[in-house]
GROMACS .gro file of C-alpha atoms in nm:
model
  485
    1UNK     CA    1  -0.026   0.022  -0.002
    2UNK     CA    2   0.144   0.329  -0.100
    3UNK     CA    3   0.219   0.618   0.152
    4UNK     CA    4   0.107   0.880   0.074
    5UNK     CA    5   0.247   1.082   0.346
    6UNK     CA    6   0.549   0.997   0.209
    7UNK     CA    7   0.480   0.982  -0.132
    8UNK     CA    8   0.344   1.399  -0.042
    9UNK     CA    9   0.696   1.405   0.141
   10UNK     CA   10   0.894   1.348  -0.176
   11UNK     CA   11   0.715   1.546  -0.421
   12UNK     CA   12   0.722   1.842  -0.185
   13UNK     CA   13   1.078   1.764  -0.180
   14UNK     CA   14   1.218   1.749  -0.518
   15UNK     CA   15   0.995   2.104  -0.595
   16UNK     CA   16   1.158   2.242  -0.271
   17UNK     CA   17   1.520   2.163  -0.397
   18UNK     CA   18   1.410   2.246  -0.806
   19UNK     CA   19   1.318   2.567  -0.656
   20UNK     CA   20   1.652   2.625  -0.528
   21UNK     CA   21   1.795   2.523  -0.931
   22UNK     CA   22   1.599   2.757  -1.053
   23UNK     CA   23   1.715   3.020  -0.799
   24UNK     CA   24   2.091   2.891  -0.812
   25UNK     CA   25   2.027   3.022  -1.246
   26UNK     CA   26   1.882   3.306  -1.197
   27UNK     CA   27   2.082   3.470  -0.949
   28UNK     CA   28   2.408   3.272  -0.964
   29UNK     CA   29   2.514   3.102  -1.263
   30UNK     CA   30   2.469   3.429  -1.513
   31UNK     CA   31   2.359   3.245  -1.790
   32UNK     CA   32   2.217   3.447  -2.098
   33UNK     CA   33   1.887   3.473  -2.077
   34UNK     CA   34   1.739   3.199  -2.324
   35UNK     CA   35   1.933   2.918  -2.172
   36UNK     CA   36   1.792   3.047  -1.809
   37UNK     CA   37   1.420   3.059  -1.894
   38UNK     CA   38   1.493   2.695  -2.088
   39UNK     CA   39   1.581   2.536  -1.743
   40UNK     CA   40   1.333   2.728  -1.554
   41UNK     CA   41   1.080   2.581  -1.772
   42UNK     CA   42   1.219   2.235  -1.750
   43UNK     CA   43   1.226   2.218  -1.362
   44UNK     CA   44   0.871   2.308  -1.318
   45UNK     CA   45   0.719   2.180  -1.574
   46UNK     CA   46   0.884   1.810  -1.546
   47UNK     CA   47   1.015   1.807  -1.131
   48UNK     CA   48   1.178   1.479  -1.147
   49UNK     CA   49   1.273   1.472  -1.492
   50UNK     CA   50   1.426   1.843  -1.462
   51UNK     CA   51   1.548   1.714  -1.146
   52UNK     CA   52   1.769   1.459  -1.314
   53UNK     CA   53   1.843   1.676  -1.617
   54UNK     CA   54   2.015   1.925  -1.433
   55UNK     CA   55   2.222   1.719  -1.253
   56UNK     CA   56   2.345   1.522  -1.523
   57UNK     CA   57   2.329   1.854  -1.785
   58UNK     CA   58   2.271   2.201  -1.551
   59UNK     CA   59   2.545   2.240  -1.322
   60UNK     CA   60   2.828   2.456  -1.502
   61UNK     CA   61   3.200   2.408  -1.493
   62UNK     CA   62   3.360   2.499  -1.183
   63UNK     CA   63   3.673   2.470  -1.260
   64UNK     CA   64   3.949   2.756  -1.443
   65UNK     CA   65   4.208   2.726  -1.553
   66UNK     CA   66   4.203   2.301  -1.638
   67UNK     CA   67   4.497   2.337  -1.902
   68UNK     CA   68   4.796   2.345  -1.757
   69UNK     CA   69   5.153   2.284  -1.875
   70UNK     CA   70   5.480   2.435  -1.784
   71UNK     CA   71   5.664   2.323  -2.135
   72UNK     CA   72   5.500   2.617  -2.306
   73UNK     CA   73   5.765   2.810  -2.229
   74UNK     CA   74   6.046   2.536  -2.341
   75UNK     CA   75   5.911   2.570  -2.770
   76UNK     CA   76   5.846   2.980  -2.694
   77UNK     CA   77   5.510   3.005  -2.809
   78UNK     CA   78   5.459   3.281  -2.548
   79UNK     CA   79   5.724   3.464  -2.685
   80UNK     CA   80   5.641   3.407  -3.044
   81UNK     CA   81   5.260   3.506  -2.937
   82UNK     CA   82   5.422   3.806  -2.750
   83UNK     CA   83   5.588   3.912  -3.096
   84UNK     CA   84   5.328   3.852  -3.347
   85UNK     CA   85   5.052   4.071  -3.172
   86UNK     CA   86   5.313   4.332  -3.145
   87UNK     CA   87   5.419   4.309  -3.541
   88UNK     CA   88   5.055   4.316  -3.611
   89UNK     CA   89   4.948   4.628  -3.442
   90UNK     CA   90   5.233   4.823  -3.477
   91UNK     CA   91   5.171   4.724  -3.945
   92UNK     CA   92   5.470   4.574  -3.953
   93UNK     CA   93   5.432   4.208  -3.983
   94UNK     CA   94   5.564   4.056  -4.295
   95UNK     CA   95   5.360   3.799  -4.449
   96UNK     CA   96   5.451   3.586  -4.730
   97UNK     CA   97   5.098   3.586  -4.788
   98UNK     CA   98   4.983   3.949  -4.840
   99UNK     CA   99   4.661   3.870  -4.944
  100UNK     CA  100   4.579   3.737  -4.572
  101UNK     CA  101   4.723   4.138  -4.468
  102UNK     CA  102   4.309   4.226  -4.512
  103UNK     CA  103   4.283   3.950  -4.234
  104UNK     CA  104   4.494   4.076  -3.979
  105UNK     CA  105   4.195   4.162  -3.722
  106UNK     CA  106   4.067   3.821  -3.708
  107UNK     CA  107   4.489   3.706  -3.710
  108UNK     CA  108   4.504   3.947  -3.422
  109UNK     CA  109   4.181   3.801  -3.200
  110UNK     CA  110   4.250   3.444  -3.213
  111UNK     CA  111   4.567   3.583  -3.060
  112UNK     CA  112   4.503   3.788  -2.838
  113UNK     CA  113   4.246   3.578  -2.742
  114UNK     CA  114   4.306   3.186  -2.758
  115UNK     CA  115   4.714   3.222  -2.780
  116UNK     CA  116   4.657   3.076  -3.174
  117UNK     CA  117   4.992   3.166  -3.303
  118UNK     CA  118   5.008   3.182  -3.698
  119UNK     CA  119   5.178   2.936  -3.879
  120UNK     CA  120   5.253   3.029  -4.219
  121UNK     CA  121   5.449   2.768  -4.420
  122UNK     CA  122   5.187   2.439  -4.349
  123UNK     CA  123   5.092   2.135  -4.672
  124UNK     CA  124   4.712   2.056  -4.671
  125UNK     CA  125   4.532   1.755  -4.771
  126UNK     CA  126   4.135   1.798  -4.729
  127UNK     CA  127   3.963   1.457  -4.688
  128UNK     CA  128   3.557   1.435  -4.756
  129UNK     CA  129   3.540   1.053  -4.734
  130UNK     CA  130   3.617   0.829  -4.463
  131UNK     CA  131   3.832   0.547  -4.631
  132UNK     CA  132   4.064   0.745  -4.793
  133UNK     CA  133   4.137   0.957  -4.447
  134UNK     CA  134   4.184   0.597  -4.244
  135UNK     CA  135   4.368   0.421  -4.558
  136UNK     CA  136   4.594   0.698  -4.493
  137UNK     CA  137   4.594   0.754  -4.152
  138UNK     CA  138   4.744   0.425  -4.110
  139UNK     CA  139   5.007   0.443  -4.361
  140UNK     CA  140   5.114   0.764  -4.158
  141UNK     CA  141   5.089   0.560  -3.862
  142UNK     CA  142   5.290   0.242  -4.033
  143UNK     CA  143   5.594   0.514  -4.043
  144UNK     CA  144   5.580   0.660  -3.690
  145UNK     CA  145   5.888   0.645  -3.593
  146UNK     CA  146   5.887   0.768  -3.227
  147UNK     CA  147   5.511   0.873  -3.095
  148UNK     CA  148   5.191   0.896  -3.148
  149UNK     CA  149   4.943   1.081  -2.962
  150UNK     CA  150   4.599   1.008  -3.065
  151UNK     CA  151   4.295   1.203  -2.963
  152UNK     CA  152   3.906   1.143  -3.052
  153UNK     CA  153   3.579   1.231  -2.884
  154UNK     CA  154   3.409   0.857  -3.038
  155UNK     CA  155   3.704   0.566  -3.027
  156UNK     CA  156   3.499   0.217  -3.103
  157UNK     CA  157   3.676  -0.071  -3.108
  158UNK     CA  158   3.513  -0.236  -3.413
  159UNK     CA  159   3.564  -0.332  -3.730
  160UNK     CA  160   3.739  -0.015  -3.823
  161UNK     CA  161   3.859   0.063  -3.444
  162UNK     CA  162   4.053  -0.236  -3.449
  163UNK     CA  163   4.216  -0.177  -3.742
  164UNK     CA  164   4.393   0.151  -3.633
  165UNK     CA  165   4.399  -0.025  -3.293
  166UNK     CA  166   4.622  -0.283  -3.437
  167UNK     CA  167   4.843  -0.066  -3.625
  168UNK     CA  168   4.860   0.120  -3.295
  169UNK     CA  169   5.002  -0.223  -3.094
  170UNK     CA  170   5.266  -0.252  -3.378
  171UNK     CA  171   5.446   0.011  -3.312
  172UNK     CA  172   5.430   0.017  -2.979
  173UNK     CA  173   5.573  -0.339  -2.981
  174UNK     CA  174   5.881  -0.149  -3.216
  175UNK     CA  175   5.942   0.060  -2.916
  176UNK     CA  176   5.736   0.385  -3.044
  177UNK     CA  177   5.566   0.606  -2.784
  178UNK     CA  178   5.146   0.549  -2.796
  179UNK     CA  179   4.920   0.720  -2.657
  180UNK     CA  180   4.552   0.752  -2.683
  181UNK     CA  181   4.314   0.976  -2.576
  182UNK     CA  182   3.885   0.884  -2.591
  183UNK     CA  183   3.638   1.063  -2.427
  184UNK     CA  184   3.407   0.891  -2.224
  185UNK     CA  185   3.089   0.986  -2.308
  186UNK     CA  186   3.158   1.004  -2.654
  187UNK     CA  187   3.261   0.648  -2.642
  188UNK     CA  188   3.042   0.477  -2.421
  189UNK     CA  189   3.121   0.124  -2.530
  190UNK     CA  190   3.503   0.166  -2.448
  191UNK     CA  191   3.619   0.050  -2.148
  192UNK     CA  192   4.048   0.099  -2.097
  193UNK     CA  193   4.020  -0.240  -2.016
  194UNK     CA  194   3.969  -0.284  -2.379
  195UNK     CA  195   4.357  -0.165  -2.412
  196UNK     CA  196   4.547  -0.391  -2.241
  197UNK     CA  197   4.738  -0.537  -2.433
  198UNK     CA  198   4.886  -0.172  -2.565
  199UNK     CA  199   4.942  -0.086  -2.234
  200UNK     CA  200   5.132  -0.398  -2.157
  201UNK     CA  201   5.267  -0.317  -2.502
  202UNK     CA  202   5.414   0.027  -2.344
  203UNK     CA  203   5.127   0.222  -2.455
  204UNK     CA  204   4.925   0.470  -2.252
  205UNK     CA  205   4.606   0.527  -2.262
  206UNK     CA  206   4.352   0.778  -2.088
  207UNK     CA  207   3.953   0.882  -2.050
  208UNK     CA  208   3.860   1.255  -2.088
  209UNK     CA  209   3.632   1.365  -1.738
  210UNK     CA  210   3.595   0.977  -1.626
  211UNK     CA  211   3.228   0.848  -1.447
  212UNK     CA  212   3.283   0.844  -1.082
  213UNK     CA  213   3.010   0.572  -0.984
  214UNK     CA  214   2.981   0.286  -1.321
  215UNK     CA  215   2.688   0.404  -1.567
  216UNK     CA  216   2.666   0.757  -1.366
  217UNK     CA  217   2.904   1.067  -1.517
  218UNK     CA  218   2.740   1.378  -1.358
  219UNK     CA  219   2.989   1.564  -1.623
  220UNK     CA  220   2.755   1.474  -1.966
  221UNK     CA  221   2.753   1.860  -2.033
  222UNK     CA  222   3.160   1.970  -2.118
  223UNK     CA  223   3.274   1.639  -2.338
  224UNK     CA  224   3.586   1.674  -2.492
  225UNK     CA  225   3.545   1.689  -2.883
  226UNK     CA  226   3.826   1.772  -3.037
  227UNK     CA  227   3.983   1.469  -3.282
  228UNK     CA  228   4.344   1.516  -3.351
  229UNK     CA  229   4.654   1.312  -3.423
  230UNK     CA  230   5.004   1.423  -3.387
  231UNK     CA  231   5.269   1.185  -3.533
  232UNK     CA  232   5.653   1.191  -3.478
  233UNK     CA  233   5.561   1.575  -3.398
  234UNK     CA  234   5.532   1.607  -3.793
  235UNK     CA  235   5.188   1.497  -3.905
  236UNK     CA  236   4.873   1.572  -3.749
  237UNK     CA  237   4.493   1.541  -3.822
  238UNK     CA  238   4.219   1.772  -3.739
  239UNK     CA  239   3.816   1.768  -3.888
  240UNK     CA  240   3.496   1.568  -3.816
  241UNK     CA  241   3.614   1.231  -3.855
  242UNK     CA  242   3.618   0.975  -3.512
  243UNK     CA  243   3.686   0.585  -3.507
  244UNK     CA  244   3.391   0.396  -3.602
  245UNK     CA  245   3.247   0.169  -3.850
  246UNK     CA  246   2.964   0.455  -3.990
  247UNK     CA  247   3.240   0.675  -4.028
  248UNK     CA  248   3.359   0.464  -4.377
  249UNK     CA  249   2.971   0.495  -4.446
  250UNK     CA  250   2.894   0.132  -4.295
  251UNK     CA  251   2.600   0.176  -4.030
  252UNK     CA  252   2.300   0.187  -4.217
  253UNK     CA  253   2.038   0.363  -4.065
  254UNK     CA  254   2.345   0.680  -4.201
  255UNK     CA  255   2.439   0.554  -4.518
  256UNK     CA  256   2.722   0.752  -4.715
  257UNK     CA  257   2.935   0.918  -4.423
  258UNK     CA  258   3.019   1.306  -4.539
  259UNK     CA  259   3.332   1.426  -4.334
  260UNK     CA  260   3.557   1.729  -4.411
  261UNK     CA  261   3.930   1.620  -4.199
  262UNK     CA  262   4.264   1.782  -4.270
  263UNK     CA  263   4.659   1.662  -4.275
  264UNK     CA  264   4.879   1.896  -4.175
  265UNK     CA  265   5.190   1.891  -4.178
  266UNK     CA  266   5.417   2.254  -4.103
  267UNK     CA  267   5.465   2.431  -3.817
  268UNK     CA  268   5.106   2.427  -3.723
  269UNK     CA  269   5.215   2.037  -3.567
  270UNK     CA  270   5.331   2.275  -3.279
  271UNK     CA  271   5.002   2.410  -3.140
  272UNK     CA  272   4.870   2.092  -3.271
  273UNK     CA  273   5.067   1.915  -3.059
  274UNK     CA  274   5.079   2.194  -2.751
  275UNK     CA  275   4.639   2.070  -2.780
  276UNK     CA  276   4.746   1.726  -2.719
  277UNK     CA  277   4.942   1.762  -2.425
  278UNK     CA  278   4.748   2.021  -2.284
  279UNK     CA  279   4.459   1.765  -2.250
  280UNK     CA  280   4.624   1.399  -2.230
  281UNK     CA  281   4.767   1.611  -1.864
  282UNK     CA  282   4.408   1.709  -1.789
  283UNK     CA  283   4.311   1.358  -1.809
  284UNK     CA  284   4.631   1.204  -1.639
  285UNK     CA  285   4.745   1.219  -1.251
  286UNK     CA  286   5.091   0.994  -1.340
  287UNK     CA  287   5.142   1.019  -1.706
  288UNK     CA  288   5.197   1.321  -1.725
  289UNK     CA  289   5.408   1.437  -2.087
  290UNK     CA  290   5.704   1.704  -1.966
  291UNK     CA  291   5.840   1.869  -2.253
  292UNK     CA  292   6.116   1.701  -2.399
  293UNK     CA  293   6.267   1.876  -2.829
  294UNK     CA  294   6.115   1.482  -2.981
  295UNK     CA  295   5.781   1.621  -2.939
  296UNK     CA  296   5.860   1.965  -3.074
  297UNK     CA  297   6.098   1.873  -3.352
  298UNK     CA  298   6.270   2.132  -3.585
  299UNK     CA  299   5.999   2.110  -3.888
  300UNK     CA  300   6.170   2.223  -4.215
  301UNK     CA  301   5.939   2.405  -4.412
  302UNK     CA  302   5.619   2.172  -4.594
  303UNK     CA  303   5.416   2.482  -4.794
  304UNK     CA  304   5.250   2.840  -4.768
  305UNK     CA  305   4.973   2.784  -4.574
  306UNK     CA  306   4.902   2.987  -4.323
  307UNK     CA  307   4.680   2.893  -4.066
  308UNK     CA  308   4.619   2.922  -3.649
  309UNK     CA  309   4.483   2.666  -3.418
  310UNK     CA  310   4.210   2.775  -3.232
  311UNK     CA  311   4.038   2.613  -2.865
  312UNK     CA  312   3.697   2.648  -2.692
  313UNK     CA  313   3.570   2.567  -2.449
  314UNK     CA  314   3.387   2.561  -2.067
  315UNK     CA  315   3.710   2.617  -1.933
  316UNK     CA  316   3.753   3.000  -2.111
  317UNK     CA  317   3.531   3.326  -2.055
  318UNK     CA  318   3.477   3.390  -2.419
  319UNK     CA  319   3.272   3.135  -2.753
  320UNK     CA  320   3.650   3.188  -2.915
  321UNK     CA  321   3.564   2.940  -3.207
  322UNK     CA  322   3.235   3.122  -3.195
  323UNK     CA  323   3.384   3.384  -3.224
  324UNK     CA  324   3.679   3.307  -3.562
  325UNK     CA  325   3.308   3.245  -3.703
  326UNK     CA  326   3.163   3.547  -3.675
  327UNK     CA  327   3.460   3.757  -3.760
  328UNK     CA  328   3.449   3.546  -4.090
  329UNK     CA  329   3.090   3.621  -4.170
  330UNK     CA  330   3.147   3.961  -4.067
  331UNK     CA  331   3.468   4.033  -4.332
  332UNK     CA  332   3.293   3.851  -4.658
  333UNK     CA  333   3.209   4.077  -4.962
  334UNK     CA  334   3.046   3.739  -5.205
  335UNK     CA  335   2.979   3.427  -5.046
  336UNK     CA  336   2.976   3.248  -4.719
  337UNK     CA  337   2.939   2.812  -4.737
  338UNK     CA  338   2.831   2.639  -4.411
  339UNK     CA  339   2.800   2.353  -4.340
  340UNK     CA  340   2.733   2.132  -4.012
  341UNK     CA  341   2.482   1.847  -3.909
  342UNK     CA  342   2.405   2.061  -3.606
  343UNK     CA  343   2.231   2.427  -3.708
  344UNK     CA  344   2.131   2.569  -3.348
  345UNK     CA  345   2.261   2.899  -3.351
  346UNK     CA  346   2.250   3.172  -3.047
  347UNK     CA  347   2.124   3.541  -3.144
  348UNK     CA  348   2.463   3.661  -3.194
  349UNK     CA  349   2.541   3.393  -3.487
  350UNK     CA  350   2.144   3.435  -3.613
  351UNK     CA  351   2.190   3.815  -3.661
  352UNK     CA  352   2.495   3.755  -3.846
  353UNK     CA  353   2.383   3.560  -4.082
  354UNK     CA  354   2.096   3.782  -4.132
  355UNK     CA  355   2.272   4.125  -4.211
  356UNK     CA  356   2.511   3.899  -4.439
  357UNK     CA  357   2.188   3.785  -4.636
  358UNK     CA  358   2.048   4.149  -4.640
  359UNK     CA  359   2.361   4.234  -4.726
  360UNK     CA  360   2.386   4.064  -5.092
  361UNK     CA  361   2.576   3.824  -4.963
  362UNK     CA  362   2.481   3.447  -5.150
  363UNK     CA  363   2.463   3.245  -4.807
  364UNK     CA  364   2.444   2.876  -4.835
  365UNK     CA  365   2.340   2.674  -4.520
  366UNK     CA  366   2.385   2.267  -4.630
  367UNK     CA  367   2.257   2.053  -4.304
  368UNK     CA  368   2.158   1.679  -4.283
  369UNK     CA  369   1.771   1.530  -4.436
  370UNK     CA  370   1.814   1.270  -4.154
  371UNK     CA  371   1.818   1.288  -3.806
  372UNK     CA  372   2.059   1.243  -3.599
  373UNK     CA  373   1.952   1.357  -3.280
  374UNK     CA  374   1.582   1.413  -3.308
  375UNK     CA  375   1.553   1.725  -3.115
  376UNK     CA  376   1.833   1.832  -3.244
  377UNK     CA  377   1.693   1.793  -3.627
  378UNK     CA  378   1.357   1.984  -3.535
  379UNK     CA  379   1.553   2.288  -3.372
  380UNK     CA  380   1.714   2.332  -3.705
  381UNK     CA  381   1.530   2.278  -3.939
  382UNK     CA  382   1.344   2.545  -3.732
  383UNK     CA  383   1.608   2.783  -3.700
  384UNK     CA  384   1.708   2.773  -4.084
  385UNK     CA  385   1.348   2.794  -4.200
  386UNK     CA  386   1.342   3.154  -4.011
  387UNK     CA  387   1.726   3.241  -4.203
  388UNK     CA  388   1.515   3.143  -4.542
  389UNK     CA  389   1.305   3.495  -4.474
  390UNK     CA  390   1.604   3.678  -4.490
  391UNK     CA  391   1.744   3.504  -4.789
  392UNK     CA  392   1.974   3.197  -4.734
  393UNK     CA  393   1.942   2.944  -4.952
  394UNK     CA  394   1.943   2.607  -4.742
  395UNK     CA  395   2.065   2.265  -4.851
  396UNK     CA  396   1.963   1.910  -4.697
  397UNK     CA  397   2.134   1.662  -4.802
  398UNK     CA  398   1.985   1.348  -4.910
  399UNK     CA  399   2.343   1.134  -5.039
  400UNK     CA  400   2.395   0.980  -4.605
  401UNK     CA  401   2.478   1.184  -4.382
  402UNK     CA  402   2.617   1.526  -4.367
  403UNK     CA  403   2.888   1.580  -4.021
  404UNK     CA  404   3.067   1.841  -4.182
  405UNK     CA  405   3.189   2.140  -3.993
  406UNK     CA  406   3.322   2.361  -4.268
  407UNK     CA  407   3.293   2.735  -4.363
  408UNK     CA  408   3.499   2.899  -4.636
  409UNK     CA  409   3.434   3.255  -4.756
  410UNK     CA  410   3.486   3.414  -5.075
  411UNK     CA  411   3.806   3.134  -5.153
  412UNK     CA  412   3.969   3.289  -4.921
  413UNK     CA  413   3.936   3.242  -4.576
  414UNK     CA  414   3.792   2.877  -4.433
  415UNK     CA  415   3.747   2.672  -4.148
  416UNK     CA  416   3.770   2.296  -4.073
  417UNK     CA  417   3.710   2.154  -3.725
  418UNK     CA  418   3.519   2.007  -3.481
  419UNK     CA  419   3.243   2.263  -3.402
  420UNK     CA  420   2.913   2.280  -3.489
  421UNK     CA  421   2.641   2.581  -3.510
  422UNK     CA  422   2.508   2.487  -3.205
  423UNK     CA  423   2.558   2.557  -2.821
  424UNK     CA  424   2.686   2.281  -2.765
  425UNK     CA  425   2.980   2.351  -2.950
  426UNK     CA  426   2.951   2.681  -2.885
  427UNK     CA  427   2.963   2.693  -2.511
  428UNK     CA  428   2.990   2.376  -2.346
  429UNK     CA  429   3.239   2.124  -2.510
  430UNK     CA  430   3.586   2.117  -2.537
  431UNK     CA  431   3.661   2.192  -2.930
  432UNK     CA  432   3.956   2.282  -3.206
  433UNK     CA  433   3.917   2.439  -3.521
  434UNK     CA  434   4.157   2.490  -3.842
  435UNK     CA  435   4.120   2.878  -3.878
  436UNK     CA  436   4.279   2.802  -4.275
  437UNK     CA  437   4.426   3.188  -4.471
  438UNK     CA  438   4.447   3.013  -4.822
  439UNK     CA  439   4.282   3.118  -5.145
  440UNK     CA  440   4.401   2.754  -5.300
  441UNK     CA  441   4.219   2.538  -5.054
  442UNK     CA  442   3.942   2.723  -4.934
  443UNK     CA  443   3.858   2.747  -5.295
  444UNK     CA  444   3.862   2.415  -5.300
  445UNK     CA  445   3.616   2.330  -5.032
  446UNK     CA  446   3.431   2.569  -5.203
  447UNK     CA  447   3.443   2.373  -5.529
  448UNK     CA  448   3.373   2.075  -5.235
  449UNK     CA  449   3.045   2.253  -5.089
  450UNK     CA  450   2.909   2.284  -5.483
  451UNK     CA  451   2.931   1.937  -5.539
  452UNK     CA  452   2.770   1.822  -5.286
  453UNK     CA  453   2.491   2.054  -5.376
  454UNK     CA  454   2.407   1.766  -5.631
  455UNK     CA  455   2.373   1.575  -5.354
  456UNK     CA  456   2.091   1.778  -5.211
  457UNK     CA  457   1.746   1.892  -5.234
  458UNK     CA  458   1.701   2.267  -5.151
  459UNK     CA  459   1.469   2.422  -4.861
  460UNK     CA  460   1.217   2.694  -5.057
  461UNK     CA  461   1.046   2.883  -4.823
  462UNK     CA  462   0.718   2.802  -5.031
  463UNK     CA  463   0.825   2.481  -4.879
  464UNK     CA  464   0.934   2.519  -4.529
  465UNK     CA  465   0.594   2.761  -4.545
  466UNK     CA  466   0.391   2.431  -4.649
  467UNK     CA  467   0.477   2.243  -4.335
  468UNK     CA  468   0.298   2.007  -4.172
  469UNK     CA  469   0.106   2.116  -3.817
  470UNK     CA  470   0.327   1.807  -3.681
  471UNK     CA  471   0.615   1.904  -3.799
  472UNK     CA  472   0.538   2.285  -3.682
  473UNK     CA  473   0.456   2.123  -3.323
  474UNK     CA  474   0.788   1.924  -3.332
  475UNK     CA  475   0.997   2.247  -3.459
  476UNK     CA  476   0.799   2.480  -3.121
  477UNK     CA  477   0.880   2.203  -2.840
  478UNK     CA  478   1.258   2.119  -2.938
  479UNK     CA  479   1.317   2.511  -3.069
  480UNK     CA  480   1.205   2.605  -2.670
  481UNK     CA  481   1.384   2.303  -2.550
  482UNK     CA  482   1.719   2.439  -2.797
  483UNK     CA  483   1.910   2.595  -2.551
  484UNK     CA  484   2.015   2.261  -2.315
  485UNK     CA  485   2.001   2.030  -2.613
   0.00000   0.00000   0.00000
């Protein structure tokens, strides 16, 4: 028999706790108004569910300066940052490609606020197909001589994951230092014990923000969404592909997987290596990486591509990658091409796109035509529908699932990395992007976008206005929840 007094007490207790959470959201956390109202609605209209959701998703990250590494001074990054900032401010910086000088405000912003040094001697190889990307990655792993640093949000030990793991295991048995860092929430089915053979061979494996209790992780937000590989300090990878069979197009749910990833060579390896070491040292208390010249070798000039490696995350007061996106959009003169699997922008991003459209700039946005996460899909649909009114062109990718995170403007500047156009990437996850100032690479990415349009259907304003009542309801609910998705 139910004890109604006990049930009533439990109900009042949950409501009381929810009120305390709501007061915390309003008065202590200083969230933006949209996010604050979303949490208040969830806490009061879904008391029990809201209570659990807040514990798992709502609490802010209290720790600041999560990523520290004394080795920065040994590789001279701090001195280089100050030199580049002073030179740009005094108009004395030597750009090897004078065409990018018009973007010196953007370069200075990334330097000043993100310690993103500009490197000007890189070569870049673009991958848009998982088979090609992972074939090249395995070849590079097989050629490694000193160390291999691997970091993925998702590292599944399925067919693809086993192939990469076996290649890494072989190199570890040959004396190459292998380190793997993965995110626990992204890699839910992967456990550290699955790498025991690699660890026995001298490799090291760490987990970002692991669970305190089995099956319970109080940090469902604040995940490390970065994808980085650095081999011998000379070859690097950055982009959207994780490790799993779906990224080869082997899962029927998604079909062909369209993503964008970069293989880098040149001085950009130093900031990319630094990013990996910072993440690695945060995740470990026993296997800390200390500065050694082997991780930062002298690299002969590899090419002429200029770039900055930009990181963002909840450890910063500024939304670094989003700010880079906004700066790019504001500087566009002819066109803006955007690919993102999730498009749930904040008001500043929406305003920037609207202003670009109203200024006569050709704005094209490509999103998936298949849902990865249902609420996110319908929230995305509502936001792009709103931009149709301003003149943006919206394309649904029909061939499979598009996971690329790419923006290119005017055949001059582009960015590829891990950050989606959504509040989670802007504020909650740890992300990393390459911002590239190069006409050849930018033009190539624009051509890929235009080629992808052949596999798309356009969402016209007429088609959007004729959507069903059910779709409108899905949009409304999803948009209401979008600040906490």
